[in-house]
mmCIF file of C-alpha atoms in Angstrom:
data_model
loop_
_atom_site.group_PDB
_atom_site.id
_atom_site.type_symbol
_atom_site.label_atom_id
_atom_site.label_comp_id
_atom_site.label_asym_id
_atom_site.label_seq_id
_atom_site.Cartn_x
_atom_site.Cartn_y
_atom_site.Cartn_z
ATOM 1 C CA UNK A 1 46.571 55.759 -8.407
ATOM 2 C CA UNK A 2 47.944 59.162 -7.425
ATOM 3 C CA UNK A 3 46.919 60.381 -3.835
ATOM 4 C CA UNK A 4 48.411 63.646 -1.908
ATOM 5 C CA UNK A 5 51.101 65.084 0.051
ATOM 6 C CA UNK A 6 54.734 65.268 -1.135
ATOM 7 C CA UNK A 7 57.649 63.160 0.106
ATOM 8 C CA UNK A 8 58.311 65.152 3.319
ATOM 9 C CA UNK A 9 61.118 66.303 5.395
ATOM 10 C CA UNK A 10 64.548 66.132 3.191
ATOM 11 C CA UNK A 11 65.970 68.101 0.758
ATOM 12 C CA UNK A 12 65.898 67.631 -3.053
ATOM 13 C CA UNK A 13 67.892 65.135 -4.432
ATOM 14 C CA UNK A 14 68.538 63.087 -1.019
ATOM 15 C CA UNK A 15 67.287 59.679 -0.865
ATOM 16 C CA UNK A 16 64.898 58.773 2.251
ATOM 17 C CA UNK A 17 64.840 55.546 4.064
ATOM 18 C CA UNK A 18 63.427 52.430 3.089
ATOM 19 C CA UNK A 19 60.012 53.471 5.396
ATOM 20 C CA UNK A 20 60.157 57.113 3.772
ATOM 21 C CA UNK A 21 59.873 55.285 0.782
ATOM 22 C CA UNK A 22 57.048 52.773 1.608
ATOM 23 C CA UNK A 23 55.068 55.285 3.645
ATOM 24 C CA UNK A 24 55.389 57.857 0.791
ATOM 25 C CA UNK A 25 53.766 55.065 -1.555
ATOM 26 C CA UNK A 26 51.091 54.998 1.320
ATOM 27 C CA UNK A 27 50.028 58.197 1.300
ATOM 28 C CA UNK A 28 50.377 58.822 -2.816
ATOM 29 C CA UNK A 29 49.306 55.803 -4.755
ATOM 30 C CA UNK A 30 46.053 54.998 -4.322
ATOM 31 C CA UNK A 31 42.965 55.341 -6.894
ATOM 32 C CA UNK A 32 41.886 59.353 -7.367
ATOM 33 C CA UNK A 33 38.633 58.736 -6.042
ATOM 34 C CA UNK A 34 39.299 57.764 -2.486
ATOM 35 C CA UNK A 35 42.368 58.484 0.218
ATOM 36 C CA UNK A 36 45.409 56.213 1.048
ATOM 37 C CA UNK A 37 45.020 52.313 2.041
ATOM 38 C CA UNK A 38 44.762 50.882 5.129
ATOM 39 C CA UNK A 39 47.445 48.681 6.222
ATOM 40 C CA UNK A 40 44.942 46.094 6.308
ATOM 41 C CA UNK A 41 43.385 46.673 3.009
ATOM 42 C CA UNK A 42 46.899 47.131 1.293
ATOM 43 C CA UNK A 43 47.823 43.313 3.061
ATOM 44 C CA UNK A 44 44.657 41.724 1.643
ATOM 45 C CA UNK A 45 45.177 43.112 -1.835
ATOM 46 C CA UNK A 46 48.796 42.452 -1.998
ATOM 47 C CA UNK A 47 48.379 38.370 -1.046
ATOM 48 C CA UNK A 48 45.364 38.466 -3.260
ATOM 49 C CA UNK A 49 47.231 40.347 -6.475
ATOM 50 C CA UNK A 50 50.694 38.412 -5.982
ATOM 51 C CA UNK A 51 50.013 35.479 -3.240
ATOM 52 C CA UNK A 52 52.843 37.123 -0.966
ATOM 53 C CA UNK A 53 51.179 36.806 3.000
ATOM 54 C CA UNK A 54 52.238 39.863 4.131
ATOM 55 C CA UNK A 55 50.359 41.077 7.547
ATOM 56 C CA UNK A 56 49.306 44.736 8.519
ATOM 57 C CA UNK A 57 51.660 44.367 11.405
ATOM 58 C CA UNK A 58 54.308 44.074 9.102
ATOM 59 C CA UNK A 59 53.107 46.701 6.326
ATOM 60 C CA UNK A 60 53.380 49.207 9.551
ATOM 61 C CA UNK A 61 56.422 48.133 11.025
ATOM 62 C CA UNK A 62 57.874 48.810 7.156
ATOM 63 C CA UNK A 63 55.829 51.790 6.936
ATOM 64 C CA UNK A 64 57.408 53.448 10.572
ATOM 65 C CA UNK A 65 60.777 52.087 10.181
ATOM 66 C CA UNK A 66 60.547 49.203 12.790
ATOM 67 C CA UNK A 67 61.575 46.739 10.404
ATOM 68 C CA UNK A 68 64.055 47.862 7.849
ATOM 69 C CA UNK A 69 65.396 44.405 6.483
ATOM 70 C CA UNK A 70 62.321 42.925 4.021
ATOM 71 C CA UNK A 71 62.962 39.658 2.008
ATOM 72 C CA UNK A 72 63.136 40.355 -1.772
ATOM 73 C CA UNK A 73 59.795 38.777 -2.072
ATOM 74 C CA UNK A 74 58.223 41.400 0.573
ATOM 75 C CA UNK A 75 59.586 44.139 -1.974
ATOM 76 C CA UNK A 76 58.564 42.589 -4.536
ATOM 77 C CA UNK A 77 55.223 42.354 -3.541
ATOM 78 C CA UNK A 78 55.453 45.936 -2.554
ATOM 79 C CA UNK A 79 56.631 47.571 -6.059
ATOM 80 C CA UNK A 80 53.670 45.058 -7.545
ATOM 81 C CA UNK A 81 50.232 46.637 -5.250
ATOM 82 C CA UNK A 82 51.905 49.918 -5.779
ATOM 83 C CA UNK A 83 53.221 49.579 -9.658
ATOM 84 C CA UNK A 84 56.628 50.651 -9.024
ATOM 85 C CA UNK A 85 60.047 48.596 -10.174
ATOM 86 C CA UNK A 86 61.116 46.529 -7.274
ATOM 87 C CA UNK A 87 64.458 48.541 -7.595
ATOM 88 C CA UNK A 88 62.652 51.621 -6.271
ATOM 89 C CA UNK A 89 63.368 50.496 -2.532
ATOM 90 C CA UNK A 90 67.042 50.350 -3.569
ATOM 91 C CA UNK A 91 68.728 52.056 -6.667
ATOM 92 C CA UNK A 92 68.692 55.648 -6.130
ATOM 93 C CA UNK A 93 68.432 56.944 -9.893
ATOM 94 C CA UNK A 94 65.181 54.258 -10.123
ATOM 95 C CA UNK A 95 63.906 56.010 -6.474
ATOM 96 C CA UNK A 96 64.626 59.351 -7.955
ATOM 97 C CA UNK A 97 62.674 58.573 -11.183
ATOM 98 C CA UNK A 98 59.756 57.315 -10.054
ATOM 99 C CA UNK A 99 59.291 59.886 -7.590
ATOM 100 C CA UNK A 100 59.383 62.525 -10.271
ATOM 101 C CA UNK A 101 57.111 60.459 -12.644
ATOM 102 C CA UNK A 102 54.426 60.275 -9.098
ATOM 103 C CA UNK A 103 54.696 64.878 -8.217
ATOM 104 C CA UNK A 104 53.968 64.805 -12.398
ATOM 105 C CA UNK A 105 51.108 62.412 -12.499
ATOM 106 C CA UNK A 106 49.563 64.348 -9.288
ATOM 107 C CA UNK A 107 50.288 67.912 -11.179
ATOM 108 C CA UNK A 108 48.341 66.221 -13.927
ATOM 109 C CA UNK A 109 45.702 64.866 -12.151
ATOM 110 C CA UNK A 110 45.167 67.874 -10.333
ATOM 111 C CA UNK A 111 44.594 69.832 -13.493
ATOM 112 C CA UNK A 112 41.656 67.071 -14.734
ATOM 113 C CA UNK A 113 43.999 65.306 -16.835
ATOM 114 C CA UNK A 114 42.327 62.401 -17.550
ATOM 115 C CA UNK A 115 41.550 58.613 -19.712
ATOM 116 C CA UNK A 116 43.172 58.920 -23.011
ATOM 117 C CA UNK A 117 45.441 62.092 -22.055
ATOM 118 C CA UNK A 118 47.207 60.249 -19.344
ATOM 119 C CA UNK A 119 47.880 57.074 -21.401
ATOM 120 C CA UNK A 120 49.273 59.379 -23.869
ATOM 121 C CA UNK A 121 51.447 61.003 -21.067
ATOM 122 C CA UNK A 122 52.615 57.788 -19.729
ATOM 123 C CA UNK A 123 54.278 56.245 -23.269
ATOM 124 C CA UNK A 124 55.958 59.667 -23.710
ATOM 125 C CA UNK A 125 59.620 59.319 -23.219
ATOM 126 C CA UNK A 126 61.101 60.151 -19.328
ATOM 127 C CA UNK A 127 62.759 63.780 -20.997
ATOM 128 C CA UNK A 128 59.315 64.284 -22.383
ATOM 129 C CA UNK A 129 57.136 63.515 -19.087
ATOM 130 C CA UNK A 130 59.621 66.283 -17.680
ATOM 131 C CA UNK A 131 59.312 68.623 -20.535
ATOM 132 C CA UNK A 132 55.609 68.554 -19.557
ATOM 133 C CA UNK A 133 55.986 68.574 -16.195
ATOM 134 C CA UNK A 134 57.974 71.790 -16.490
ATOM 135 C CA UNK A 135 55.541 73.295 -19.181
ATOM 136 C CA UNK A 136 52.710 72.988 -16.677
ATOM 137 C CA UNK A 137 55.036 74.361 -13.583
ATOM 138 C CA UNK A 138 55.764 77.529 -15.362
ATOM 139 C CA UNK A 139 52.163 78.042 -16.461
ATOM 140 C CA UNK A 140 50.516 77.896 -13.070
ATOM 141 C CA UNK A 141 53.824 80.123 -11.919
ATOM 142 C CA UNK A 142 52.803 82.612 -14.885
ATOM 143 C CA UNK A 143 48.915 82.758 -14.118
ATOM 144 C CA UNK A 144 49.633 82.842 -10.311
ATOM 145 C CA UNK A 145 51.580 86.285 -10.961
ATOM 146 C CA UNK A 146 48.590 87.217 -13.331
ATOM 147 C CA UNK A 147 46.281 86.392 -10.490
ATOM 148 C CA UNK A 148 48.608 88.344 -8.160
ATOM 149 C CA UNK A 149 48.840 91.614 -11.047
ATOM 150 C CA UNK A 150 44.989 91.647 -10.829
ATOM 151 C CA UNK A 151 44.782 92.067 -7.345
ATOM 152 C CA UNK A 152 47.706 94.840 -7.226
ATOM 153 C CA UNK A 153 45.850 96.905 -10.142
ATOM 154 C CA UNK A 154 42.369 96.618 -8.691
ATOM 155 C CA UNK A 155 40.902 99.844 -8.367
ATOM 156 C CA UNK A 156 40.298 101.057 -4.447
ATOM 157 C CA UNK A 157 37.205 102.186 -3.184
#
């Protein structure tokens, strides 16, 4: 379940609010084949995968930061539909780590990683999952400057 768009607005390293943080799960874990969930699709799949009656009102007000103050079972239910450690809406490190384990799975997934490859990925060890991360980073930098060579040395009509 990795979907699009990067955490938005702040700089690297700073830790968003608790909607930041829900909306960004919005808008970047949902299945590969399809865009985000609706607030009413995420409510009935959250009571039916944990039994926690949580209504789309409240998954928006969460979402836009009307309502900042969620019981521990609302969060919990949360880091279960999404597959995230319930201490991602609070313990920085945890927020910072899963974020960087999401942009890796989506750099991954955009290159047709896939099945077996990704399972692999995932039991690798957090340093690993960065080594990789970084490994496919600098190729796409590399091959974007080869791509950028070619052009330069093209031959003019």
């Amino acid at each position: 379940m990795v979907g699009d768009d990067a955490a938005p607005g702040r700089a690297r390293g700073e830790v968003p609010s608790l909607a930041r943080k829900v909306d960004y799960l919005f808008r970047r874990m949902h299945p590969d084949e399809r865009g985000p969930y609706s607030l009413q699709e995420a409510a009935v799949a959250i009571e039916e995968l944990t039994g926690e009656k949580i209504s789309h009102n409240t998954l928006w007000k969460l979402r836009t930061g009307r309502h900042d103050n969620p019981t521990k079972r609302v969060l919990e239910a949360l880091a279960t539909f999404f597959g995230v450690p319930p201490s991602y809406f609070f313990d920085d490190e945890v927020f910072r780590t899963v974020e960087e384990q999401i942009e890796l799975l989506t750099v991954l997934r955009d290159t047709g990683v896939r099945g077996a490859q990704l399972r692999n990925f995932l039991r690798l060890s957090p340093e690993a999952q960065q080594m990789v991360g970084e490994l496919i980073e600098s190729t796409a930098r590399l091959e974007r400057r080869a791509g950028t060579d070619d052009v330069d040395s093209s031959p003019e009509s």
